[in-house]
Tab-separated table of C-alpha atoms (C1' of nucleotides) in Angstrom:
chain	number	residue	atom	x	y	z
L	153	MET	CA	24.953	8.922	7.202
L	154	SER	CA	22.267	11.045	5.598
L	155	ASN	CA	19.027	9.773	4.201
L	156	SER	CA	20.191	10.130	0.620
L	157	GLU	CA	23.424	8.311	1.338
L	158	ILE	CA	21.487	5.381	2.783
L	159	ASN	CA	19.216	5.291	-0.267
L	160	ARG	CA	22.114	5.493	-2.663
L	161	LYS	CA	23.344	1.979	-2.194
L	162	ASP	CA	21.058	-0.297	-0.224
L	163	ASN	CA	17.655	1.158	-0.827
L	164	PRO	CA	17.105	2.437	-4.333
L	165	VAL	CA	13.766	4.202	-4.707
L	166	PRO	CA	11.314	1.939	-6.553
L	167	GLU	CA	10.632	3.084	-10.075
L	168	PRO	CA	6.839	3.172	-9.589
L	169	THR	CA	7.386	5.598	-6.713
L	170	LEU	CA	9.674	7.818	-8.756
L	171	ARG	CA	7.131	7.909	-11.564
L	172	ARG	CA	4.413	9.060	-9.154
L	173	LEU	CA	6.381	11.777	-7.414
L	174	PRO	CA	6.136	14.385	-10.197
L	175	GLY	CA	2.359	13.951	-10.102
L	176	TYR	CA	2.285	14.910	-6.449
L	177	LEU	CA	4.532	17.861	-7.179
L	178	PHE	CA	2.302	19.238	-9.937
L	179	PHE	CA	-0.763	18.812	-7.801
L	180	LEU	CA	0.832	20.623	-4.876
L	181	GLN	CA	2.031	23.450	-7.093
L	182	LYS	CA	-1.516	23.837	-8.402
L	183	ILE	CA	-3.219	23.955	-5.021
L	184	LYS	CA	-0.518	26.106	-3.473
L	185	GLU	CA	-2.168	28.958	-5.358
L	186	GLU	CA	-5.259	28.477	-3.200
L	187	GLY	CA	-3.303	29.485	-0.102
L	188	ILE	CA	-3.451	26.114	1.575
L	189	LEU	CA	-0.694	25.644	4.146
L	190	ASN	CA	-0.961	22.002	5.148
L	191	ILE	CA	-2.095	18.987	3.233
L	192	SER	CA	-2.623	15.363	4.285
L	193	ALA	CA	-1.941	12.159	2.445
L	194	PRO	CA	-5.632	11.175	2.353
L	195	VAL	CA	-6.490	14.475	0.621
L	196	ILE	CA	-3.689	14.013	-1.938
L	197	GLY	CA	-4.762	10.425	-2.479
L	198	LYS	CA	-8.397	11.352	-3.008
L	199	SER	CA	-7.500	14.073	-5.482
L	200	LEU	CA	-5.032	11.959	-7.457
L	201	ASN	CA	-7.082	8.816	-7.216
L	202	CYS	CA	-4.633	6.633	-5.351
L	203	ASP	CA	-4.195	4.966	-1.983
L	204	SER	CA	-3.318	7.237	0.921
L	205	THR	CA	-0.878	4.709	2.454
L	206	GLN	CA	0.996	4.733	-0.808
L	207	VAL	CA	1.162	8.530	-0.749
L	208	VAL	CA	2.606	8.409	2.771
L	209	LYS	CA	5.207	5.819	1.729
L	210	ASP	CA	6.129	7.629	-1.432
L	211	LEU	CA	6.581	10.955	0.329
L	212	ALA	CA	8.693	9.348	3.055
L	213	PHE	CA	11.371	8.606	0.456
L	214	THR	CA	11.995	12.326	0.096
L	215	GLY	CA	12.920	12.506	3.800
L	216	ILE	CA	10.077	14.842	4.690
L	217	LYS	CA	8.277	14.541	8.067
L	218	GLY	CA	4.545	15.029	8.439
L	219	ARG	CA	2.555	15.792	11.559
L	220	PRO	CA	-0.231	13.436	12.656
L	221	LYS	CA	-3.674	15.016	12.273
L	222	VAL	CA	-2.159	17.948	10.361
L	223	GLY	CA	-0.384	16.471	7.407
L	224	TYR	CA	2.554	18.060	5.591
L	225	ASN	CA	3.545	21.666	5.215
L	226	ILE	CA	2.916	22.302	1.557
L	227	TYR	CA	5.978	24.513	1.034
L	228	GLU	CA	8.307	22.053	2.717
L	229	LEU	CA	6.785	19.250	0.720
L	230	ILE	CA	7.176	21.029	-2.650
L	231	HIS	CA	10.772	21.853	-1.760
L	232	ALA	CA	11.518	18.311	-0.653
L	233	LEU	CA	10.094	16.855	-3.888
L	234	GLU	CA	11.978	19.291	-6.112
L	235	GLU	CA	15.178	18.662	-4.240
L	236	PHE	CA	14.724	14.911	-4.282
L	237	LEU	CA	13.908	14.723	-7.961
L	238	GLY	CA	16.580	17.189	-8.990
L	239	PHE	CA	14.021	19.515	-10.586
L	240	ASN	CA	15.443	22.608	-8.863
L	241	ARG	CA	18.932	22.004	-10.133
L	242	THR	CA	20.167	22.640	-13.642
L	243	ASN	CA	21.002	19.363	-15.301
L	244	GLU	CA	22.748	20.000	-18.561
L	245	ALA	CA	22.101	17.699	-21.499
L	246	PHE	CA	23.154	17.134	-25.103
L	247	LEU	CA	20.488	16.291	-27.638
L	248	MET	CA	21.478	13.920	-30.403
L	249	GLY	CA	19.500	14.118	-33.625
L	250	ALA	CA	17.621	17.295	-34.483
L	251	GLY	CA	14.808	15.676	-36.448
L	252	ASN	CA	11.117	16.037	-35.721
L	253	LEU	CA	11.119	14.673	-32.219
L	254	GLY	CA	14.471	16.251	-31.340
L	255	SER	CA	13.313	19.668	-32.591
L	256	ALA	CA	10.152	19.333	-30.556
L	257	LEU	CA	12.076	18.568	-27.370
L	258	MET	CA	14.266	21.617	-28.007
L	259	SER	CA	11.219	23.845	-28.376
L	260	PHE	CA	9.405	22.207	-25.479
L	261	GLN	CA	9.725	24.739	-22.689
L	262	GLU	CA	8.622	22.394	-19.951
L	263	HIS	CA	12.023	20.777	-19.570
L	264	GLN	CA	13.185	23.867	-17.769
L	265	SER	CA	10.807	23.147	-14.914
L	266	LEU	CA	12.275	19.648	-14.741
L	267	GLY	CA	15.720	21.047	-14.229
L	268	LEU	CA	16.816	19.845	-17.656
L	269	LYS	CA	18.713	22.205	-19.898
L	270	ILE	CA	19.641	21.199	-23.392
L	271	ILE	CA	22.816	23.157	-24.021
L	272	ALA	CA	23.495	21.901	-27.517
L	273	ALA	CA	22.086	19.642	-30.203
L	274	PHE	CA	24.098	17.560	-32.685
L	275	ASP	CA	23.274	16.261	-36.117
L	276	VAL	CA	25.028	15.021	-39.248
L	277	ASP	CA	22.604	16.722	-41.647
L	278	THR	CA	24.280	19.807	-43.124
L	279	ASN	CA	20.859	21.336	-43.627
L	280	LYS	CA	20.308	21.305	-39.893
L	281	ILE	CA	23.787	22.197	-38.693
L	282	GLY	CA	24.029	25.884	-37.813
L	283	ARG	CA	20.339	26.287	-37.239
L	284	LEU	CA	18.881	27.597	-34.015
L	285	ILE	CA	15.881	25.663	-32.720
L	286	GLY	CA	14.121	26.773	-29.549
L	287	GLY	CA	17.163	28.913	-28.796
L	288	ILE	CA	19.491	25.929	-28.995
L	289	ASN	CA	22.295	25.586	-31.548
L	290	VAL	CA	22.448	22.570	-33.789
L	291	LEU	CA	26.122	21.636	-34.086
L	292	ASP	CA	28.096	19.336	-36.354
L	293	TYR	CA	28.118	15.838	-34.922
L	294	SER	CA	31.878	15.664	-35.338
L	295	LYS	CA	32.197	18.454	-32.767
L	296	LEU	CA	30.806	16.265	-29.999
L	297	PRO	CA	34.091	14.925	-28.481
L	298	GLN	CA	35.612	18.373	-28.462
L	299	LEU	CA	32.638	20.015	-26.747
L	300	SER	CA	31.966	17.237	-24.295
L	301	GLY	CA	35.580	17.355	-23.187
L	302	ARG	CA	35.160	20.930	-22.100
L	303	LEU	CA	31.653	20.908	-20.678
L	304	ASN	CA	31.300	17.814	-18.528
L	305	VAL	CA	27.712	17.147	-19.496
L	306	LYS	CA	26.206	14.021	-17.891
L	307	ILE	CA	22.985	13.514	-19.812
L	308	GLY	CA	22.372	12.606	-23.471
L	309	ILE	CA	18.963	12.736	-25.118
L	310	LEU	CA	18.777	10.297	-27.983
L	311	THR	CA	16.392	11.263	-30.801
L	312	THR	CA	18.229	9.861	-33.787
L	313	PRO	CA	16.731	7.421	-36.335
L	314	ASN	CA	16.609	3.909	-34.871
L	315	HIS	CA	19.433	2.587	-37.038
L	316	ALA	CA	21.875	5.207	-35.760
L	317	ALA	CA	20.944	4.918	-32.091
L	318	GLN	CA	23.511	2.340	-30.941
L	319	ASN	CA	26.467	4.060	-32.603
L	320	VAL	CA	25.544	7.485	-31.204
L	321	ALA	CA	24.955	5.973	-27.759
L	322	ASP	CA	28.427	4.408	-27.878
L	323	ASP	CA	29.909	7.752	-28.831
L	324	LEU	CA	28.097	9.472	-25.980
L	325	VAL	CA	29.446	6.944	-23.514
L	326	SER	CA	33.016	7.372	-24.725
L	327	CYS	CA	32.544	11.121	-24.278
L	328	GLY	CA	31.750	10.645	-20.590
L	329	ILE	CA	27.940	10.760	-20.658
L	330	LYS	CA	26.466	8.944	-17.649
L	331	ALA	CA	22.778	8.796	-18.485
L	332	ILE	CA	20.896	8.390	-21.767
L	333	TRP	CA	17.290	9.311	-22.341
L	334	ASN	CA	16.480	7.007	-25.214
L	335	PHE	CA	13.497	8.064	-27.351
L	336	THR	CA	14.308	5.596	-30.120
L	337	SER	CA	12.988	2.089	-30.453
L	338	ALA	CA	16.504	0.621	-30.490
L	339	ASN	CA	17.516	-1.767	-27.737
L	340	LEU	CA	20.727	-0.190	-26.523
L	341	VAL	CA	23.555	-2.442	-25.311
L	342	LEU	CA	25.737	-0.371	-23.016
L	343	PRO	CA	27.970	-0.792	-19.948
L	344	GLY	CA	25.985	-1.463	-16.761
L	345	SER	CA	27.138	1.737	-15.163
L	346	ILE	CA	25.294	3.805	-17.742
L	347	ILE	CA	21.760	4.806	-16.775
L	348	VAL	CA	19.323	4.293	-19.653
L	349	GLN	CA	15.786	5.646	-19.592
L	350	ASN	CA	13.793	4.199	-22.438
L	351	THR	CA	10.837	6.302	-23.556
L	352	SER	CA	9.734	4.714	-26.744
L	353	MET	CA	6.409	5.958	-28.039
L	354	SER	CA	5.621	2.474	-29.362
L	355	SER	CA	5.307	1.001	-25.877
L	356	TYR	CA	2.576	3.490	-24.987
L	357	ALA	CA	0.843	3.090	-28.296
L	358	ALA	CA	0.856	-0.639	-27.706
L	359	VAL	CA	-0.793	-0.386	-24.312
L	360	LEU	CA	-3.370	2.122	-25.557
L	361	LEU	CA	-4.319	0.218	-28.699
L	362	ARG	CA	-4.519	-3.124	-26.949
L	363	ARG	CA	-6.663	-1.747	-24.130
L	364	LEU	CA	-8.954	-0.328	-26.790
L	365	THR	CA	-9.196	-3.779	-28.398
L	366	ASP	CA	-9.755	-5.434	-25.001
L	367	SER	CA	-12.653	-3.092	-24.312
L	368	GLY	CA	-14.374	-4.354	-27.461
L	369	TYR	CA	-13.942	-1.007	-29.341
U	133	MET	CA	-14.403	-18.853	-27.802
U	134	SER	CA	-11.240	-17.487	-29.444
U	135	ASN	CA	-8.101	-16.619	-27.574
U	136	SER	CA	-8.749	-12.898	-27.896
U	137	GLU	CA	-12.240	-13.249	-26.586
U	138	ILE	CA	-10.993	-15.029	-23.512
U	139	ASN	CA	-8.420	-12.330	-22.898
U	140	ARG	CA	-10.913	-9.567	-23.319
U	141	LYS	CA	-12.712	-10.034	-20.100
U	142	ASP	CA	-11.083	-12.390	-17.648
U	143	ASN	CA	-7.454	-12.195	-18.528
U	144	PRO	CA	-6.248	-8.736	-19.402
U	145	VAL	CA	-2.697	-8.686	-20.710
U	146	PRO	CA	-0.344	-7.343	-18.028
U	147	GLU	CA	0.940	-3.851	-18.816
U	148	PRO	CA	4.611	-4.855	-18.470
U	149	THR	CA	4.025	-7.492	-21.132
U	150	LEU	CA	2.338	-5.017	-23.478
U	151	ARG	CA	5.198	-2.591	-23.049
U	152	ARG	CA	7.723	-5.250	-23.996
U	153	LEU	CA	5.932	-6.574	-27.069
U	154	PRO	CA	6.861	-3.710	-29.436
U	155	GLY	CA	10.515	-4.334	-28.520
U	156	TYR	CA	10.258	-7.907	-29.742
U	157	LEU	CA	8.529	-6.721	-32.898
U	158	PHE	CA	11.257	-4.202	-33.784
U	159	PHE	CA	13.961	-6.766	-33.115
U	160	LEU	CA	12.220	-9.318	-35.323
U	161	GLN	CA	11.704	-6.807	-38.129
U	162	LYS	CA	15.401	-5.976	-37.968
U	163	ILE	CA	16.683	-9.572	-38.120
U	164	LYS	CA	14.094	-10.585	-40.708
U	165	GLU	CA	16.361	-8.770	-43.197
U	166	GLU	CA	19.029	-11.385	-42.498
U	167	GLY	CA	16.837	-14.084	-43.947
U	168	ILE	CA	16.359	-15.974	-40.698
U	169	LEU	CA	13.237	-18.167	-40.817
U	170	ASN	CA	12.877	-19.412	-37.241
U	171	ILE	CA	13.841	-17.860	-33.989
U	172	SER	CA	13.769	-19.171	-30.410
U	173	ALA	CA	12.882	-17.432	-27.189
U	174	PRO	CA	16.412	-17.899	-25.761
U	175	VAL	CA	17.905	-16.110	-28.765
U	176	ILE	CA	15.413	-13.239	-28.480
U	177	GLY	CA	16.076	-13.072	-24.763
U	178	LYS	CA	19.816	-12.965	-25.165
U	179	SER	CA	19.633	-10.215	-27.779
U	180	LEU	CA	17.182	-8.092	-25.859
U	181	ASN	CA	18.732	-8.778	-22.516
U	182	CYS	CA	15.805	-10.423	-20.818
U	183	ASP	CA	14.729	-13.769	-19.456
U	184	SER	CA	13.773	-16.413	-22.028
U	185	THR	CA	10.875	-17.701	-19.936
U	186	GLN	CA	9.440	-14.231	-19.964
U	187	VAL	CA	9.793	-14.068	-23.731
U	188	VAL	CA	7.866	-17.339	-24.033
U	189	LYS	CA	5.116	-16.143	-21.732
U	190	ASP	CA	4.870	-12.744	-23.408
U	191	LEU	CA	4.610	-14.246	-26.870
U	192	ALA	CA	1.998	-16.761	-25.746
U	193	PHE	CA	-0.378	-13.847	-25.157
U	194	THR	CA	-0.480	-13.192	-28.874
U	195	GLY	CA	-1.811	-16.720	-29.429
U	196	ILE	CA	1.151	-17.871	-31.474
U	197	LYS	CA	2.467	-21.442	-31.174
U	198	GLY	CA	6.109	-22.319	-31.227
U	199	ARG	CA	7.787	-25.648	-31.980
U	200	PRO	CA	10.064	-27.251	-29.419
U	201	LYS	CA	13.682	-27.260	-30.534
U	202	VAL	CA	12.879	-24.966	-33.472
U	203	GLY	CA	11.275	-21.896	-31.989
U	204	TYR	CA	8.851	-19.597	-33.789
U	205	ASN	CA	8.405	-18.900	-37.467
U	206	ILE	CA	9.566	-15.335	-37.713
U	207	TYR	CA	6.935	-14.242	-40.234
U	208	GLU	CA	4.091	-15.752	-38.243
U	209	LEU	CA	5.503	-14.103	-35.124
U	210	ILE	CA	5.742	-10.657	-36.679
U	211	HIS	CA	2.222	-10.985	-37.989
U	212	ALA	CA	0.900	-12.175	-34.661
U	213	LEU	CA	2.505	-9.267	-32.821
U	214	GLU	CA	1.281	-6.664	-35.288
U	215	GLU	CA	-2.189	-8.126	-35.196
U	216	PHE	CA	-2.275	-8.355	-31.425
U	217	LEU	CA	-0.989	-4.816	-30.875
U	218	GLY	CA	-3.169	-3.335	-33.558
U	219	PHE	CA	-0.165	-1.960	-35.443
U	220	ASN	CA	-1.353	-3.293	-38.808
U	221	ARG	CA	-4.723	-1.615	-38.551
U	222	THR	CA	-5.383	2.065	-39.050
U	223	ASN	CA	-6.472	3.635	-35.810
U	224	GLU	CA	-7.625	7.132	-36.429
U	225	ALA	CA	-6.936	9.826	-33.876
U	226	PHE	CA	-7.564	13.507	-33.189
U	227	LEU	CA	-4.733	15.591	-31.855
U	228	MET	CA	-5.646	18.321	-29.406
U	229	GLY	CA	-3.295	21.277	-29.114
U	230	ALA	CA	-0.907	22.037	-31.967
U	231	GLY	CA	1.914	23.492	-29.859
U	232	ASN	CA	5.497	22.307	-29.815
U	233	LEU	CA	4.809	18.783	-28.714
U	234	GLY	CA	1.646	18.437	-30.740
U	235	SER	CA	3.404	19.664	-33.888
U	236	ALA	CA	6.202	17.198	-33.318
U	237	LEU	CA	3.792	14.308	-33.057
U	238	MET	CA	2.153	15.414	-36.262
U	239	SER	CA	5.476	15.464	-38.080
U	240	PHE	CA	6.682	12.260	-36.422
U	241	GLN	CA	6.337	9.689	-39.179
U	242	GLU	CA	6.783	6.699	-36.894
U	243	HIS	CA	3.157	6.736	-35.760
U	244	GLN	CA	2.187	5.257	-39.114
U	245	SER	CA	4.060	2.078	-38.286
U	246	LEU	CA	2.139	1.933	-35.009
U	247	GLY	CA	-1.116	1.959	-36.886
U	248	LEU	CA	-1.920	5.409	-35.610
U	249	LYS	CA	-3.177	8.004	-37.985
U	250	ILE	CA	-3.802	11.560	-36.853
U	251	ILE	CA	-6.543	12.685	-39.178
U	252	ALA	CA	-6.959	16.188	-37.766
U	253	ALA	CA	-5.550	18.516	-35.150
U	254	PHE	CA	-7.443	21.139	-33.160
U	255	ASP	CA	-6.366	24.379	-31.520
U	256	VAL	CA	-7.890	27.614	-30.302
U	257	ASP	CA	-4.942	29.769	-31.500
U	258	THR	CA	-6.013	31.617	-34.656
U	259	ASN	CA	-2.366	31.717	-35.720
U	260	LYS	CA	-2.311	27.972	-35.912
U	261	ILE	CA	-5.761	27.299	-37.282
U	262	GLY	CA	-5.615	26.661	-41.009
U	263	ARG	CA	-1.994	25.615	-41.042
U	264	LEU	CA	-0.810	22.286	-42.344
U	265	ILE	CA	1.685	20.487	-40.128
U	266	GLY	CA	3.171	17.176	-41.247
U	267	GLY	CA	0.393	16.963	-43.780
U	268	ILE	CA	-2.306	17.337	-41.124
U	269	ASN	CA	-4.778	20.207	-40.974
U	270	VAL	CA	-5.054	22.299	-37.836
U	271	LEU	CA	-8.727	23.053	-37.355
U	272	ASP	CA	-10.663	25.407	-35.149
U	273	TYR	CA	-11.381	23.813	-31.807
U	274	SER	CA	-15.029	24.720	-32.102
U	275	LYS	CA	-15.307	22.410	-35.084
U	276	LEU	CA	-14.564	19.350	-32.926
U	277	PRO	CA	-18.161	18.213	-32.123
U	278	GLN	CA	-19.229	18.594	-35.735
U	279	LEU	CA	-16.291	16.586	-37.125
U	280	SER	CA	-16.307	13.894	-34.455
U	281	GLY	CA	-19.993	13.347	-35.117
U	282	ARG	CA	-19.240	12.384	-38.688
U	283	LEU	CA	-15.975	10.488	-38.307
U	284	ASN	CA	-16.343	8.126	-35.392
U	285	VAL	CA	-12.774	8.589	-34.161
U	286	LYS	CA	-11.912	6.607	-31.006
U	287	ILE	CA	-8.578	8.047	-29.947
U	288	GLY	CA	-7.642	11.519	-28.735
U	289	ILE	CA	-4.066	12.673	-28.307
U	290	LEU	CA	-3.835	15.362	-25.661
U	291	THR	CA	-0.991	17.841	-26.100
U	292	THR	CA	-2.603	20.997	-24.721
U	293	PRO	CA	-1.136	23.158	-21.966
U	294	ASN	CA	-1.680	21.500	-18.567
U	295	HIS	CA	-4.349	23.961	-17.479
U	296	ALA	CA	-6.557	23.189	-20.461
U	297	ALA	CA	-6.159	19.415	-20.340
U	298	GLN	CA	-9.168	18.484	-18.186
U	299	ASN	CA	-11.639	20.631	-20.138
U	300	VAL	CA	-10.423	19.322	-23.490
U	301	ALA	CA	-10.516	15.736	-22.180
U	302	ASP	CA	-14.113	16.261	-21.057
U	303	ASP	CA	-14.983	17.600	-24.494
U	304	LEU	CA	-13.331	14.597	-26.161
U	305	VAL	CA	-15.334	12.216	-23.995
U	306	SER	CA	-18.616	13.941	-24.785
U	307	CYS	CA	-17.692	13.594	-28.497
U	308	GLY	CA	-17.460	9.846	-28.166
U	309	ILE	CA	-13.699	9.396	-27.810
U	310	LYS	CA	-12.905	6.120	-26.041
U	311	ALA	CA	-9.187	6.435	-25.371
U	312	ILE	CA	-6.976	9.405	-24.494
U	313	TRP	CA	-3.203	9.457	-24.898
U	314	ASN	CA	-2.352	12.123	-22.322
U	315	PHE	CA	0.983	13.902	-22.844
U	316	THR	CA	0.189	16.621	-20.322
U	317	SER	CA	1.057	16.574	-16.631
U	318	ALA	CA	-2.579	17.002	-15.640
U	319	ASN	CA	-4.262	14.306	-13.617
U	320	LEU	CA	-7.361	13.620	-15.631
U	321	VAL	CA	-10.599	12.692	-13.872
U	322	LEU	CA	-12.765	10.828	-16.358
U	323	PRO	CA	-15.385	8.056	-16.432
U	324	GLY	CA	-13.953	4.605	-15.722
U	325	SER	CA	-14.851	3.348	-19.186
U	326	ILE	CA	-12.389	5.766	-20.802
U	327	ILE	CA	-8.902	4.370	-21.439
U	328	VAL	CA	-6.246	6.859	-20.389
U	329	GLN	CA	-2.602	6.403	-21.261
U	330	ASN	CA	-0.454	8.869	-19.396
U	331	THR	CA	2.862	9.671	-21.033
U	332	SER	CA	4.112	12.636	-19.065
U	333	MET	CA	7.729	13.521	-19.782
U	334	SER	CA	8.224	14.532	-16.164
U	335	SER	CA	7.903	10.954	-14.903
U	336	TYR	CA	10.745	9.832	-17.084
U	337	ALA	CA	12.866	12.864	-16.271
U	338	ALA	CA	12.262	12.084	-12.581
U	339	VAL	CA	13.495	8.502	-12.885
U	340	LEU	CA	16.515	9.516	-14.945
U	341	LEU	CA	17.596	12.394	-12.739
U	342	ARG	CA	17.111	10.452	-9.511
U	343	ARG	CA	19.065	7.477	-10.797
U	344	LEU	CA	21.844	9.878	-11.702
U	345	THR	CA	21.793	11.237	-8.182
U	346	ASP	CA	21.711	7.730	-6.727
U	347	SER	CA	24.786	6.779	-8.691
U	348	GLY	CA	26.700	9.590	-7.039
U	349	TYR	CA	26.923	11.653	-10.244
A	55	DT	C1'	17.376	-41.490	-29.546
A	56	DA	C1'	19.268	-37.342	-27.524
A	57	DG	C1'	18.903	-32.706	-26.862
A	58	DA	C1'	16.993	-28.255	-27.251
A	59	DT	C1'	12.980	-25.591	-26.689
A	60	DT	C1'	8.065	-24.851	-25.721
A	61	DG	C1'	4.618	-24.504	-22.432
A	62	DT	C1'	2.998	-24.932	-17.784
A	63	DT	C1'	3.170	-25.186	-12.883
A	64	DA	C1'	5.612	-23.781	-8.629
A	65	DA	C1'	8.680	-20.585	-6.028
A	66	DT	C1'	10.444	-16.178	-5.448
A	67	DC	C1'	10.494	-11.457	-5.394
A	68	DG	C1'	8.811	-6.813	-5.076
A	69	DA	C1'	5.093	-3.560	-4.889
A	70	DT	C1'	0.581	-2.477	-3.194
A	71	DT	C1'	-2.741	-2.621	0.260
A	72	DA	C1'	-4.293	-3.497	4.951
A	73	DA	C1'	-3.713	-3.292	9.960
A	74	DC	C1'	-2.192	-1.008	13.819
A	75	DA	C1'	0.595	1.475	16.986
A	76	DA	C1'	2.516	6.152	17.840
A	77	DT	C1'	1.529	11.005	18.138
A	78	DC	C1'	-0.057	15.509	17.667
D	291	DT	C1'	-9.341	13.708	25.879
D	292	DA	C1'	-10.863	12.120	21.332
D	293	DG	C1'	-9.949	11.643	16.768
D	294	DA	C1'	-7.421	12.075	12.635
D	295	DT	C1'	-3.176	11.225	10.451
D	296	DT	C1'	1.604	9.688	10.288
D	297	DG	C1'	4.715	5.975	10.104
D	298	DT	C1'	5.695	1.146	10.409
D	299	DT	C1'	4.908	-3.718	10.240
D	300	DA	C1'	2.156	-7.532	8.250
D	301	DA	C1'	-0.738	-9.484	4.546
D	302	DT	C1'	-1.959	-9.607	-0.094
D	303	DC	C1'	-1.400	-9.386	-4.790
D	304	DG	C1'	0.836	-9.668	-9.181
D	305	DA	C1'	4.887	-10.136	-11.948
D	306	DT	C1'	9.269	-12.370	-12.584
D	307	DT	C1'	12.084	-16.246	-12.293
D	308	DA	C1'	12.917	-21.133	-11.610
D	309	DA	C1'	11.717	-26.015	-12.215
D	310	DC	C1'	10.009	-29.496	-14.941
D	311	DA	C1'	7.207	-32.097	-17.974
D	312	DA	C1'	5.811	-32.420	-22.888
D	313	DT	C1'	7.365	-32.565	-27.573
D	314	DC	C1'	9.517	-32.011	-31.814
DNA sequence: TAGATTGTTAATCGATTAACAATC
DNA sequence: TAGATTGTTAATCGATTAACAATC
């Protein structure tokens, strides 16, 4: 039984850990340029402002082995992180709703480095259908079942208006989508097997604004 | 000593709570249309798929009082949430970096309902300077100190390329900005008094992609 | 009054941090 | 060998969930 197979069922990676891992990866990619070969958890922790024990534990989830007194080989570590996070694969996705936010995500090059590839966008607005945004075609929403049947895409990115979110999510699920990246404020009710990643701007705005109030302005 | 004054110092609102509060607010705004006058924590919990005790505790942070057997007055509750989160105020912000993501945020109307108002954007790209995006002017980056001196803006939205993020953040701080909403992947090193809200897409992509892998595709 | 719900206190759970043994 | 760092086990901390008393 491989490490990943053990994790799959009994030992899911904690979400806080997953959220930190890309930070390590970006830091390592940055300092790789400086020709450093090995790096230790205390150095990473000091640079990223977090506990070194936590760095060790987080990195252990990727299956990488470090050497006492030396640390981790930076190339192995970068590879392990990319592999573990799926950033070096190509994960195809549909984008639903080519409005402001949707268009931005299509134009946003950085997804590529996260192994995410939006292969098509869908909208009901005839003004948007047929347009090419960030190199991605905006298709008629009614074409979704047909295309999903052929392409076996697993990820849906939801950038519709809030009121349409639940219906579109339901449609995605019936088309075989396994994971939904929900940028709307809608609370989606979906089968438990569907992975939902909520990324509503309002949550972050809430934290930021309240902290500002807490601090006494 | 008012409730908010007590919270300010000794009892900061937990971040998980703050992240959930906008969800309650959107739900309430939606069902307000149906003419419902009172709503109980168990009903909110059932609809939003979370524990009713948690709803009660979360709402208590806003200072609102409920009535046993009846629940909360929906109008009072909406008001309390908006007030507490700062969504009914106008919080002015500068946006730094009018690229794809920055442009999207400028066009994204929903910020208004979060009490956020981007009053100007800044960029170094002469092709962008002078343009109007989503009704917001893109100004020359060098104009930042001058404008911030006059306007007393507290919030900076950081949508620059990663490599420029730290420098721009430093400039924002020296211009009197108190809170930075960081959309880049850069790990910002700033004075402790500055509120930083990291919203890097890569963290969410990481969680989503890994959960997909965990589930066995 | 009876019953549902708030509001609070206690128990559980999970993540972070600390301690320490293993090892290069 | 000595010392720094990994890797693991234990202690702490905070958030969630459960229990229960107060109350409308």
